[in-house]
PDB file of C-alpha atoms (C1' of nucleotides) in Angstrom:
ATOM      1  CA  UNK A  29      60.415 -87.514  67.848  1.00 45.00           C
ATOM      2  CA  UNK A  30      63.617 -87.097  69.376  1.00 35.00           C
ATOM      3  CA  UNK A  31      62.513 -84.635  71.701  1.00 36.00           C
ATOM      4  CA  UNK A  32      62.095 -85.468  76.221  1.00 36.00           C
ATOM      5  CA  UNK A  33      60.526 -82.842  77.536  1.00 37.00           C
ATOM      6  CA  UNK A  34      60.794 -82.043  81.404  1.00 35.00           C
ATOM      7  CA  UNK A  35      57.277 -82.168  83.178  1.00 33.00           C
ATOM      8  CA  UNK A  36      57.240 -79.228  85.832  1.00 32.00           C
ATOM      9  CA  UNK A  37      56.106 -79.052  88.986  1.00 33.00           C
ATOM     10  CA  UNK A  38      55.398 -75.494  89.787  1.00 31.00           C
ATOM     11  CA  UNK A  39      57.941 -74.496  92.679  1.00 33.00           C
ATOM     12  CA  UNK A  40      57.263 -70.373  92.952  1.00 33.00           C
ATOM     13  CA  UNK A  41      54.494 -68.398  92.702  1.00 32.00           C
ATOM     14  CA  UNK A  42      56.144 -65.378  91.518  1.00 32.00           C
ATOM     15  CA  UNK A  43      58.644 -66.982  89.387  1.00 32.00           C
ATOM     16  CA  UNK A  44      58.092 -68.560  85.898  1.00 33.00           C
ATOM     17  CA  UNK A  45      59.900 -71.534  84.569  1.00 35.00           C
ATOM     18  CA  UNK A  46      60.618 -72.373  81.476  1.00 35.00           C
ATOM     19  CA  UNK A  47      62.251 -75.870  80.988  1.00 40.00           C
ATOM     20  CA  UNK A  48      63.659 -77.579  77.783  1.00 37.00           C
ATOM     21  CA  UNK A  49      64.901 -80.968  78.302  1.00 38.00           C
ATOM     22  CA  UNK A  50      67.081 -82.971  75.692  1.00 35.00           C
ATOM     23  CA  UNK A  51      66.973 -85.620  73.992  1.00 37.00           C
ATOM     24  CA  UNK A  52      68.978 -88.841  74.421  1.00 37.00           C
ATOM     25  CA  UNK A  53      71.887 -88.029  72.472  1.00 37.00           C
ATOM     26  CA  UNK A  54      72.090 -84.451  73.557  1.00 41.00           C
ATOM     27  CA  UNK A  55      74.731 -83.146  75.871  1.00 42.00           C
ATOM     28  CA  UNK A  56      72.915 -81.039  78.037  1.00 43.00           C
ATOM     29  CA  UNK A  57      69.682 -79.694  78.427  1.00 43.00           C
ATOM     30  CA  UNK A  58      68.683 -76.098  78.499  1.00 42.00           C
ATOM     31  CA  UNK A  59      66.980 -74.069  81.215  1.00 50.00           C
ATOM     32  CA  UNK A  60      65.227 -70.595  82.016  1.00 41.00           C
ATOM     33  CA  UNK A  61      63.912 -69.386  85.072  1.00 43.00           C
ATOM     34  CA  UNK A  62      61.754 -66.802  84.359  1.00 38.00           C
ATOM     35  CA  UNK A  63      61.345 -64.415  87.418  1.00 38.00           C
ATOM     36  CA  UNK A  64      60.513 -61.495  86.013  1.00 34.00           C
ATOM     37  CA  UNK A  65      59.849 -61.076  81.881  1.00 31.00           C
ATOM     38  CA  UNK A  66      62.802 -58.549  82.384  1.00 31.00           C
ATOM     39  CA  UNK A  67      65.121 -61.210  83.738  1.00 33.00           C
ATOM     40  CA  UNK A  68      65.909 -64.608  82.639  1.00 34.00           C
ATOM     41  CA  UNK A  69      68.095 -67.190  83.184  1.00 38.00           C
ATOM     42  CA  UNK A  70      69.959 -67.839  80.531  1.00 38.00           C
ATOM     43  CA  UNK A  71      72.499 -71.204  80.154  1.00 39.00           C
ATOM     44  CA  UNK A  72      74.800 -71.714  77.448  1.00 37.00           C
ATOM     45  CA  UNK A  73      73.031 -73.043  74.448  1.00 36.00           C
ATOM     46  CA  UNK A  74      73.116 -76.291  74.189  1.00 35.00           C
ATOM     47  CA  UNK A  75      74.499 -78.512  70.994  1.00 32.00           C
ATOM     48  CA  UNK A  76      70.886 -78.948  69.989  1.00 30.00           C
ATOM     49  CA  UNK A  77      68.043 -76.373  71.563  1.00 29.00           C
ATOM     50  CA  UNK A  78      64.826 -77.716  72.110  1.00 31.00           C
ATOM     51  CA  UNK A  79      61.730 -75.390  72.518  1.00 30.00           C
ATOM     52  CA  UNK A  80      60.588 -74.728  75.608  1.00 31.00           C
ATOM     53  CA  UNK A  81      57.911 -73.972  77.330  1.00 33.00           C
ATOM     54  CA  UNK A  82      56.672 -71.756  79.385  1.00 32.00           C
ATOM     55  CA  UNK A  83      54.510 -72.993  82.762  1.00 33.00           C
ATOM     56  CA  UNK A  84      53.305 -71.061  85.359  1.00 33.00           C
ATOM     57  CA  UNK A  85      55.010 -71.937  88.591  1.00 33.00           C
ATOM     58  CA  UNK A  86      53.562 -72.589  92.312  1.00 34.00           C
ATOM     59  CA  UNK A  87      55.525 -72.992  95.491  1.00 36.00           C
ATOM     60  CA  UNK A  88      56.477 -76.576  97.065  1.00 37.00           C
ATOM     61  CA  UNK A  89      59.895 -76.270  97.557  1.00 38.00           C
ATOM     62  CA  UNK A  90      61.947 -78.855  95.775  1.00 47.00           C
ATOM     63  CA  UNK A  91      63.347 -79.738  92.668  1.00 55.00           C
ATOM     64  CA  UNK A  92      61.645 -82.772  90.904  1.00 55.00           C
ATOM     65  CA  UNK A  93      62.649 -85.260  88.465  1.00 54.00           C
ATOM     66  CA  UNK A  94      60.636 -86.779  85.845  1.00 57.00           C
ATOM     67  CA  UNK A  95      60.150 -90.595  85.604  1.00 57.00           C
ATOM     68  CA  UNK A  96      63.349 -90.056  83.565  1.00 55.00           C
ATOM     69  CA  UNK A  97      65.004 -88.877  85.991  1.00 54.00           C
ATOM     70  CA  UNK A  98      65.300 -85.436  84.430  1.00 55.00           C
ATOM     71  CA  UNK A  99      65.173 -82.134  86.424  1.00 54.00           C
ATOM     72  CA  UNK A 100      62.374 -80.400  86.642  1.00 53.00           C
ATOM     73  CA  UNK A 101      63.036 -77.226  88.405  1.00 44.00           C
ATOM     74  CA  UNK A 102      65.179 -75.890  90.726  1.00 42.00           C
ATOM     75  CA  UNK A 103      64.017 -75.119  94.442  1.00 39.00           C
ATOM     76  CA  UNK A 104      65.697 -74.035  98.106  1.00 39.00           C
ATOM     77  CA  UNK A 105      64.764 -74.928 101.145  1.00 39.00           C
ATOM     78  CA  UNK A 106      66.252 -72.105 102.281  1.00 39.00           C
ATOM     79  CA  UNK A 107      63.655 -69.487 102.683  1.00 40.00           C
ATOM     80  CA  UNK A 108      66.044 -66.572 102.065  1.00 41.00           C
ATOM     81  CA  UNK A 109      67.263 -67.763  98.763  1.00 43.00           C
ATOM     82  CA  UNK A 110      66.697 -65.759  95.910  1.00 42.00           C
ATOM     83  CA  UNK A 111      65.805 -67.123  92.663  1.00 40.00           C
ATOM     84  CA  UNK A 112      66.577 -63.904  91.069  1.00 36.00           C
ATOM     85  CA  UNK A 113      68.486 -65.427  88.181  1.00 36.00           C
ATOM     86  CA  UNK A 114      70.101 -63.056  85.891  1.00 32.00           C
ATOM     87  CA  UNK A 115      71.839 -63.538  82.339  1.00 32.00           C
ATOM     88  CA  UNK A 116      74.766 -65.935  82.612  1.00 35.00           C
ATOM     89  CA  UNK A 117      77.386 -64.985  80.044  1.00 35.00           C
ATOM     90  CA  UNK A 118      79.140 -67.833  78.368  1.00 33.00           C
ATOM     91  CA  UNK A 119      82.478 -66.804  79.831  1.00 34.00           C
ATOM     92  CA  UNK A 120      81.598 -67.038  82.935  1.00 37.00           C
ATOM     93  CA  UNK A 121      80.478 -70.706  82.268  1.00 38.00           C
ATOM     94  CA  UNK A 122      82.573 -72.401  80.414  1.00 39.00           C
ATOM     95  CA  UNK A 123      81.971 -75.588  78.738  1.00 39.00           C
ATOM     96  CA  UNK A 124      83.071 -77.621  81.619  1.00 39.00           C
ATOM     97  CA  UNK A 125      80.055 -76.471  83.302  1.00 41.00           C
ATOM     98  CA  UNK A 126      77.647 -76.533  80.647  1.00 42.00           C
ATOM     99  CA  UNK A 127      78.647 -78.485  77.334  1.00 39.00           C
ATOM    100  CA  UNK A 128      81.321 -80.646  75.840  1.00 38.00           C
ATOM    101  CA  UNK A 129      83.573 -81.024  79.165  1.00 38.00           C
ATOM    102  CA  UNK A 130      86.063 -83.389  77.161  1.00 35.00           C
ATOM    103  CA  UNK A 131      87.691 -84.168  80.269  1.00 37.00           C
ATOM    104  CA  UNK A 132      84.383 -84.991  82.286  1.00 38.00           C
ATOM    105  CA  UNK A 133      84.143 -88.651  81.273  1.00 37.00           C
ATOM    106  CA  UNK A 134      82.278 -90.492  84.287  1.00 36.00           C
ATOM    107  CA  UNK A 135      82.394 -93.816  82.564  1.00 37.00           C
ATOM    108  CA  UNK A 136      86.352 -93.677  81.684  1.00 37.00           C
ATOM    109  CA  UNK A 137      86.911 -96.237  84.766  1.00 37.00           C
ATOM    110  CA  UNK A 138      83.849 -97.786  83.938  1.00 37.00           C
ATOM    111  CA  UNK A 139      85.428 -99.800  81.706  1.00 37.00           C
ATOM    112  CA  UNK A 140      89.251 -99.808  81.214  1.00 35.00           C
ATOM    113  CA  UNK A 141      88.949-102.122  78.301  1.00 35.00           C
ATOM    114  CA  UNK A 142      86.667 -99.439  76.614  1.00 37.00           C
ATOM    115  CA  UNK A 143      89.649 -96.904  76.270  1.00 37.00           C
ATOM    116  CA  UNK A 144      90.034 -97.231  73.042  1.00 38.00           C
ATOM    117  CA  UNK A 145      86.583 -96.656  72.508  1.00 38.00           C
ATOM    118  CA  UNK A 146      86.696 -93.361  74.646  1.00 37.00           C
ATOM    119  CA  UNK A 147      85.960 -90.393  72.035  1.00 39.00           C
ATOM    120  CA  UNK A 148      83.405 -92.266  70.577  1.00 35.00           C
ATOM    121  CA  UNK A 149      81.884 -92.744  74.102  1.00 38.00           C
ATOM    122  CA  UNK A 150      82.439 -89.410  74.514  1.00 40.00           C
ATOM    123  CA  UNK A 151      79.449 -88.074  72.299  1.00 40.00           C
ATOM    124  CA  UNK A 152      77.585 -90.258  74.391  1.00 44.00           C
ATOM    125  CA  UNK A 153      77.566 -89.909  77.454  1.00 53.00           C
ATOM    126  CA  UNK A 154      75.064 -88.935  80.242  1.00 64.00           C
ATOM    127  CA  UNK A 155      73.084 -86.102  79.231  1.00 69.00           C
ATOM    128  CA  UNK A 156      73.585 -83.259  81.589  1.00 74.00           C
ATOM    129  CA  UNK A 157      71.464 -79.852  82.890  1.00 79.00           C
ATOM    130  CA  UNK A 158      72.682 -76.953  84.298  1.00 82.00           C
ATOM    131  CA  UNK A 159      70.959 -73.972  85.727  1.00 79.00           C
ATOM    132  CA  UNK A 160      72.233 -71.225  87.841  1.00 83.00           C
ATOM    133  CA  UNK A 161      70.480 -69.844  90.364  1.00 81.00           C
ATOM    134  CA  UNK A 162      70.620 -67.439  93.616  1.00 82.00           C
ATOM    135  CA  UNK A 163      70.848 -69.140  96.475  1.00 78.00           C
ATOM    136  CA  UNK A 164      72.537 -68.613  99.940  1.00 76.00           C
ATOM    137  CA  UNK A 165      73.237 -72.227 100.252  1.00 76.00           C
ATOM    138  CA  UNK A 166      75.483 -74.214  97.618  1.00 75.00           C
ATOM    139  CA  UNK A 167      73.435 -77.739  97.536  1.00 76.00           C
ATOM    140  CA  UNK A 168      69.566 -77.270  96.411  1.00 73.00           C
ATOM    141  CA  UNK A 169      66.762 -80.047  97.447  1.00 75.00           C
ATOM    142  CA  UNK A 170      65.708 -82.165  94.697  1.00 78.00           C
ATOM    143  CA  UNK A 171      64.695 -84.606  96.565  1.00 82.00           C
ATOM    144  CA  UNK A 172      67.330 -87.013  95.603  1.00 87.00           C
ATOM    145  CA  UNK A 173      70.685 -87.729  98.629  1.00 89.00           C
ATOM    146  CA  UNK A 174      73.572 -86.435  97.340  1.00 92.00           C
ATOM    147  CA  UNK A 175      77.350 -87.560  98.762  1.00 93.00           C
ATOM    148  CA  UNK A 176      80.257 -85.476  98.269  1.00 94.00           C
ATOM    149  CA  UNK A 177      82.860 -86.860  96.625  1.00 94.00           C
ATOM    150  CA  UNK A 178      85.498 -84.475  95.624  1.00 94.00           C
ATOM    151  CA  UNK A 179      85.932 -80.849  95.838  1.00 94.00           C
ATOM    152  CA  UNK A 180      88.061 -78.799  93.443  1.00 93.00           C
ATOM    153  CA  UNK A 181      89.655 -75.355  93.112  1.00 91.00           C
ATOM    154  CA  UNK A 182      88.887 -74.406  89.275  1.00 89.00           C
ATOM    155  CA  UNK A 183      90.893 -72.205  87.204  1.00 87.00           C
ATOM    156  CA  UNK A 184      89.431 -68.524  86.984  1.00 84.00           C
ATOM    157  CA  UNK A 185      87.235 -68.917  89.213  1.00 86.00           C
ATOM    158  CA  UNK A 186      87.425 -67.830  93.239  1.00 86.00           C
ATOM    159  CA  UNK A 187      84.922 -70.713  94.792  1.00 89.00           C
ATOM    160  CA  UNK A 188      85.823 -74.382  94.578  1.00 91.00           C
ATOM    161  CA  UNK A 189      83.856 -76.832  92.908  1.00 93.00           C
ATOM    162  CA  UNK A 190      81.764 -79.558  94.703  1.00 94.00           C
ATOM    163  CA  UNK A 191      81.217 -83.063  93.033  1.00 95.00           C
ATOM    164  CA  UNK A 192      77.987 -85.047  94.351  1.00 94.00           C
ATOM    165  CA  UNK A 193      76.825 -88.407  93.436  1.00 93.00           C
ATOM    166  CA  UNK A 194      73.723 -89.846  94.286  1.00 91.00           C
ATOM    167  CA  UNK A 195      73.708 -92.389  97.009  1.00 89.00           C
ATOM    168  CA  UNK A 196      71.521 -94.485  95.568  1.00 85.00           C
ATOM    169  CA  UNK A 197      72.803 -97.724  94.293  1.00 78.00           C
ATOM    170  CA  UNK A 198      72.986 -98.472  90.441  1.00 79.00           C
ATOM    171  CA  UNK A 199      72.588 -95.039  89.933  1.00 84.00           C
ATOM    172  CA  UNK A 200      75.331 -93.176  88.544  1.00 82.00           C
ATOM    173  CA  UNK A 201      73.966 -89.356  88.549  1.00 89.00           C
ATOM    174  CA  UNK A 202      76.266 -86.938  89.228  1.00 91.00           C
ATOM    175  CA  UNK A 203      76.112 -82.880  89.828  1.00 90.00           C
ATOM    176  CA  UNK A 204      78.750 -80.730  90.561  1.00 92.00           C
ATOM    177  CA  UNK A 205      77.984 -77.425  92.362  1.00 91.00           C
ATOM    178  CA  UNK A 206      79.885 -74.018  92.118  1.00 89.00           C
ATOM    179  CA  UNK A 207      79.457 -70.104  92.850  1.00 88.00           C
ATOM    180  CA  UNK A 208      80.265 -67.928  90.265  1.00 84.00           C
ATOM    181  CA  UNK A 209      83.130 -65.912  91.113  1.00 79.00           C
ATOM    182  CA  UNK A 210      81.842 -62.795  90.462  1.00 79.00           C
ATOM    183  CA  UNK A 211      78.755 -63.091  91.972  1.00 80.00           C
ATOM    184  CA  UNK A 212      79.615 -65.532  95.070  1.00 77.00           C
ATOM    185  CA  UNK A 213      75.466 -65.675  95.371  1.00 81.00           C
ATOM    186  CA  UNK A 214      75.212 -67.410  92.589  1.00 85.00           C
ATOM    187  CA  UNK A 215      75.234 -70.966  92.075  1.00 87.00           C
ATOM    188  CA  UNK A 216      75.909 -73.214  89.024  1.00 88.00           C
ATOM    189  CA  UNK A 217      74.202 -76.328  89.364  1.00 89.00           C
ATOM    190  CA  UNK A 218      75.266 -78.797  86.837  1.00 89.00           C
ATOM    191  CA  UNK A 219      73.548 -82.498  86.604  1.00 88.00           C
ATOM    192  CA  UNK A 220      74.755 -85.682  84.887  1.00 88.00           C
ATOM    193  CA  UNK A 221      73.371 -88.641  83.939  1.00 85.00           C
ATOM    194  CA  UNK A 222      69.445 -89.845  84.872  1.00 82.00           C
ATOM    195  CA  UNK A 223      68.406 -91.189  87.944  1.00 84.00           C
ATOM    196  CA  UNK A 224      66.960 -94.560  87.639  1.00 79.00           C
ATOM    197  CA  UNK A 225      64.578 -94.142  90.715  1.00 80.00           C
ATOM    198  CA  UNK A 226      62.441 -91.790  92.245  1.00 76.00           C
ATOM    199  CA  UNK A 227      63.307 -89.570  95.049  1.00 74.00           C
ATOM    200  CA  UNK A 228      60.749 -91.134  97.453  1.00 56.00           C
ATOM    201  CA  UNK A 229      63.419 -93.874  97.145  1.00 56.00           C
ATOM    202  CA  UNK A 230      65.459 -91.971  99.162  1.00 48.00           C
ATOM    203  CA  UNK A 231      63.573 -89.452 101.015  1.00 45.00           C
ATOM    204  CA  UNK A 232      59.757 -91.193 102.362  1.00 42.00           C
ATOM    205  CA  UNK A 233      57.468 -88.482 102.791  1.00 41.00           C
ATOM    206  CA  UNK A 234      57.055 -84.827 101.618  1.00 41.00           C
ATOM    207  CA  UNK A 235      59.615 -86.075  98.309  1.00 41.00           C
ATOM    208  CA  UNK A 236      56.050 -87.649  97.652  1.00 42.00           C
ATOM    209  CA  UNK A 237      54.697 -84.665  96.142  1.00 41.00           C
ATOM    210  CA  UNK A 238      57.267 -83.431  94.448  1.00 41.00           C
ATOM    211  CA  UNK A 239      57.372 -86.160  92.439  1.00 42.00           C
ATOM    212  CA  UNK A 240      53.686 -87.026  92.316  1.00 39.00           C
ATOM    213  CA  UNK A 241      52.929 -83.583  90.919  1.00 35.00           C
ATOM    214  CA  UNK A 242      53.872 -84.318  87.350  1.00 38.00           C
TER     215      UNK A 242
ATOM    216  C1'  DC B   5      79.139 -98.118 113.796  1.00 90.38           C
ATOM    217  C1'  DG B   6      77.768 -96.308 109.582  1.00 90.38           C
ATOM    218  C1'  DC B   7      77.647 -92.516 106.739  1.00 90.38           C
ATOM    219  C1'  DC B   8      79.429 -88.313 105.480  1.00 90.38           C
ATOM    220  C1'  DT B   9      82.921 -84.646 104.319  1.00 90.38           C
ATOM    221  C1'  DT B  10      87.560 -83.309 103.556  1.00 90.38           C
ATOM    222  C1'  DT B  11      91.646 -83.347 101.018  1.00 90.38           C
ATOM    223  C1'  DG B  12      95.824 -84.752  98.780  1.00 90.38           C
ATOM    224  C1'  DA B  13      97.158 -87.816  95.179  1.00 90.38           C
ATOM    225  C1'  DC B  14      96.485 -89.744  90.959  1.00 90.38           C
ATOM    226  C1'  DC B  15      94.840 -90.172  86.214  1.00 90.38           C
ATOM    227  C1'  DA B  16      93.361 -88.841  81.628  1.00 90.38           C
ATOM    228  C1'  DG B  17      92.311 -85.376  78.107  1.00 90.38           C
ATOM    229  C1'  DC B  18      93.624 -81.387  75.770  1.00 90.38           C
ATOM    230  C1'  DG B  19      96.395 -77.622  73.936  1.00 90.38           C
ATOM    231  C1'  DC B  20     100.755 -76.002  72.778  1.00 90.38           C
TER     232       DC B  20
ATOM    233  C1'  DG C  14     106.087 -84.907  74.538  1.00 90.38           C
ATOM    234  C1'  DC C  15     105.019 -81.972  78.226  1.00 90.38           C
ATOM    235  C1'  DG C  16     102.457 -79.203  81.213  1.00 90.38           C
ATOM    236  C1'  DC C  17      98.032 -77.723  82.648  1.00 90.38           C
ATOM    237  C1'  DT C  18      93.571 -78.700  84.111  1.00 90.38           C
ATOM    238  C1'  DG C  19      89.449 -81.089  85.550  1.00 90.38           C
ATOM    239  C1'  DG C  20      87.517 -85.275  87.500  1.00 90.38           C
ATOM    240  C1'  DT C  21      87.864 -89.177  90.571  1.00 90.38           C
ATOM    241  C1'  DC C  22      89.676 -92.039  94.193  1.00 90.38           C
ATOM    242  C1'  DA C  23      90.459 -93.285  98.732  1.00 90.38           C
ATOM    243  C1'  DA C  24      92.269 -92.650 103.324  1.00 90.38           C
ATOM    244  C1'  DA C  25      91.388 -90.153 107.390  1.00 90.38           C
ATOM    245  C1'  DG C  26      88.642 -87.886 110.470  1.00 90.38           C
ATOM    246  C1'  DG C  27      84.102 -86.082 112.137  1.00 90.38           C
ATOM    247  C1'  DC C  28      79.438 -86.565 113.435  1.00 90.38           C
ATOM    248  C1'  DG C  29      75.006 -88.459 114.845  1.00 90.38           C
TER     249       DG C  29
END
DNA sequence: CGCCTTTGACCAGCGC
DNA sequence: GCGCTGGTCAAAGGCG
């Protein structure tokens, strides 16, 4: 019973979502946005793809987080954002946005002592989402407070790369943000790692529902 | 003053 | 071994 299953909190009224979390020794996670039957969001297939399912969504505007700190959806505050999603092709996300990133390692400085343990680490580290969606603005609300701590120009691709971390203390989530190059309205949202609070830790009032809703 | 973003430098992994 | 690339660090500056 290896399978975690997101909970979801109904965002959209027109949209539905479909979300497929991982297990504990997965990689990543594995995510549709349904907006339309005629369009969904496709993400690279994970190492192992759980079933998902299907739940009708409802507007609140926010991204939640299971107790497990696992995404839930995605949500804009931005009003003009469109979660039009269409069909990512694997080129266009490459496995440093969506699977084995070999060199993503969070926890290499961790632990200098561990280096010799670093490709066995490797197959287990945080698990990680990622979802693309249509958005005007790069940096969604999931409720969680996110601090910029890098920005990168990527290879192939025309948009830099944001790194976040979450402010909180002792927790070590991570997300990096980027806009497709060929579609500069779309957004690749990739998360790391589980948050070990809720985001009414950071945020005290409306974050309440979000992650009450589940 | 504290928190945030920016940005160049540095480091480690990977492919050749 | 070397070069390329992605990820992180940390100093500097900005903003509320």
């Amino acid at each position: 019973m290896e399978e975690e299953r997101g909970l979801l909190t109904p965002i959209y009224d027109h949209l539905q979502i479909s979300f497929s979390a991982i297990n504990h020794h997965q990689e990543m996670g594995f995510v549709h946005f349904e907006d339309h039957p005629s369009q969904v969001l496709s993400f690279l297939p994970p190492p192992i793809i759980t079933a998902a399912k299907p739940t009708a969504a409802t507007n609140n505007g926010s991204l939640g987080f299971d107790q497990n700190g696992l995404p839930n959806i995605p949500s804009w505050n931005n009003n003009n954002n469109d979660l039009q999603v269409g069909a990512l092709d694997p080129k266009d996300v490459n496995d440093e946005n969506c699977s084995n990133d070999a060199s993503n390692s969070w926890w290499r400085s961790c632990n200098s002592l561990e280096k010799s343990k670093v490709k066995i680490r490797r197959k287990l580290r945080e698990p990680r989402f990622c979802f693309q969606t249509r958005s005007d603005v790069d940096v969604l609300d999931d409720g969680y407070k996110w601090r910029k701590y890098g920005q990168k120009v990527v290879k192939n691709s025309l948009h830099p790369r944001s790194y976040y971390r979450c402010t909180q203390s002792n927790c070590r989530v991570k997300k990096r943000v980027e806009r497709l190059s060929e579609d500069n309205r779309m957004v690749i949202t990739t998360y790391e790692g589980r948050h070990n609070h809720s985001p009414c830790d950071d945020t005290n009032s409306s974050d309440q529902d979000c992650f009450t809703s589940f």
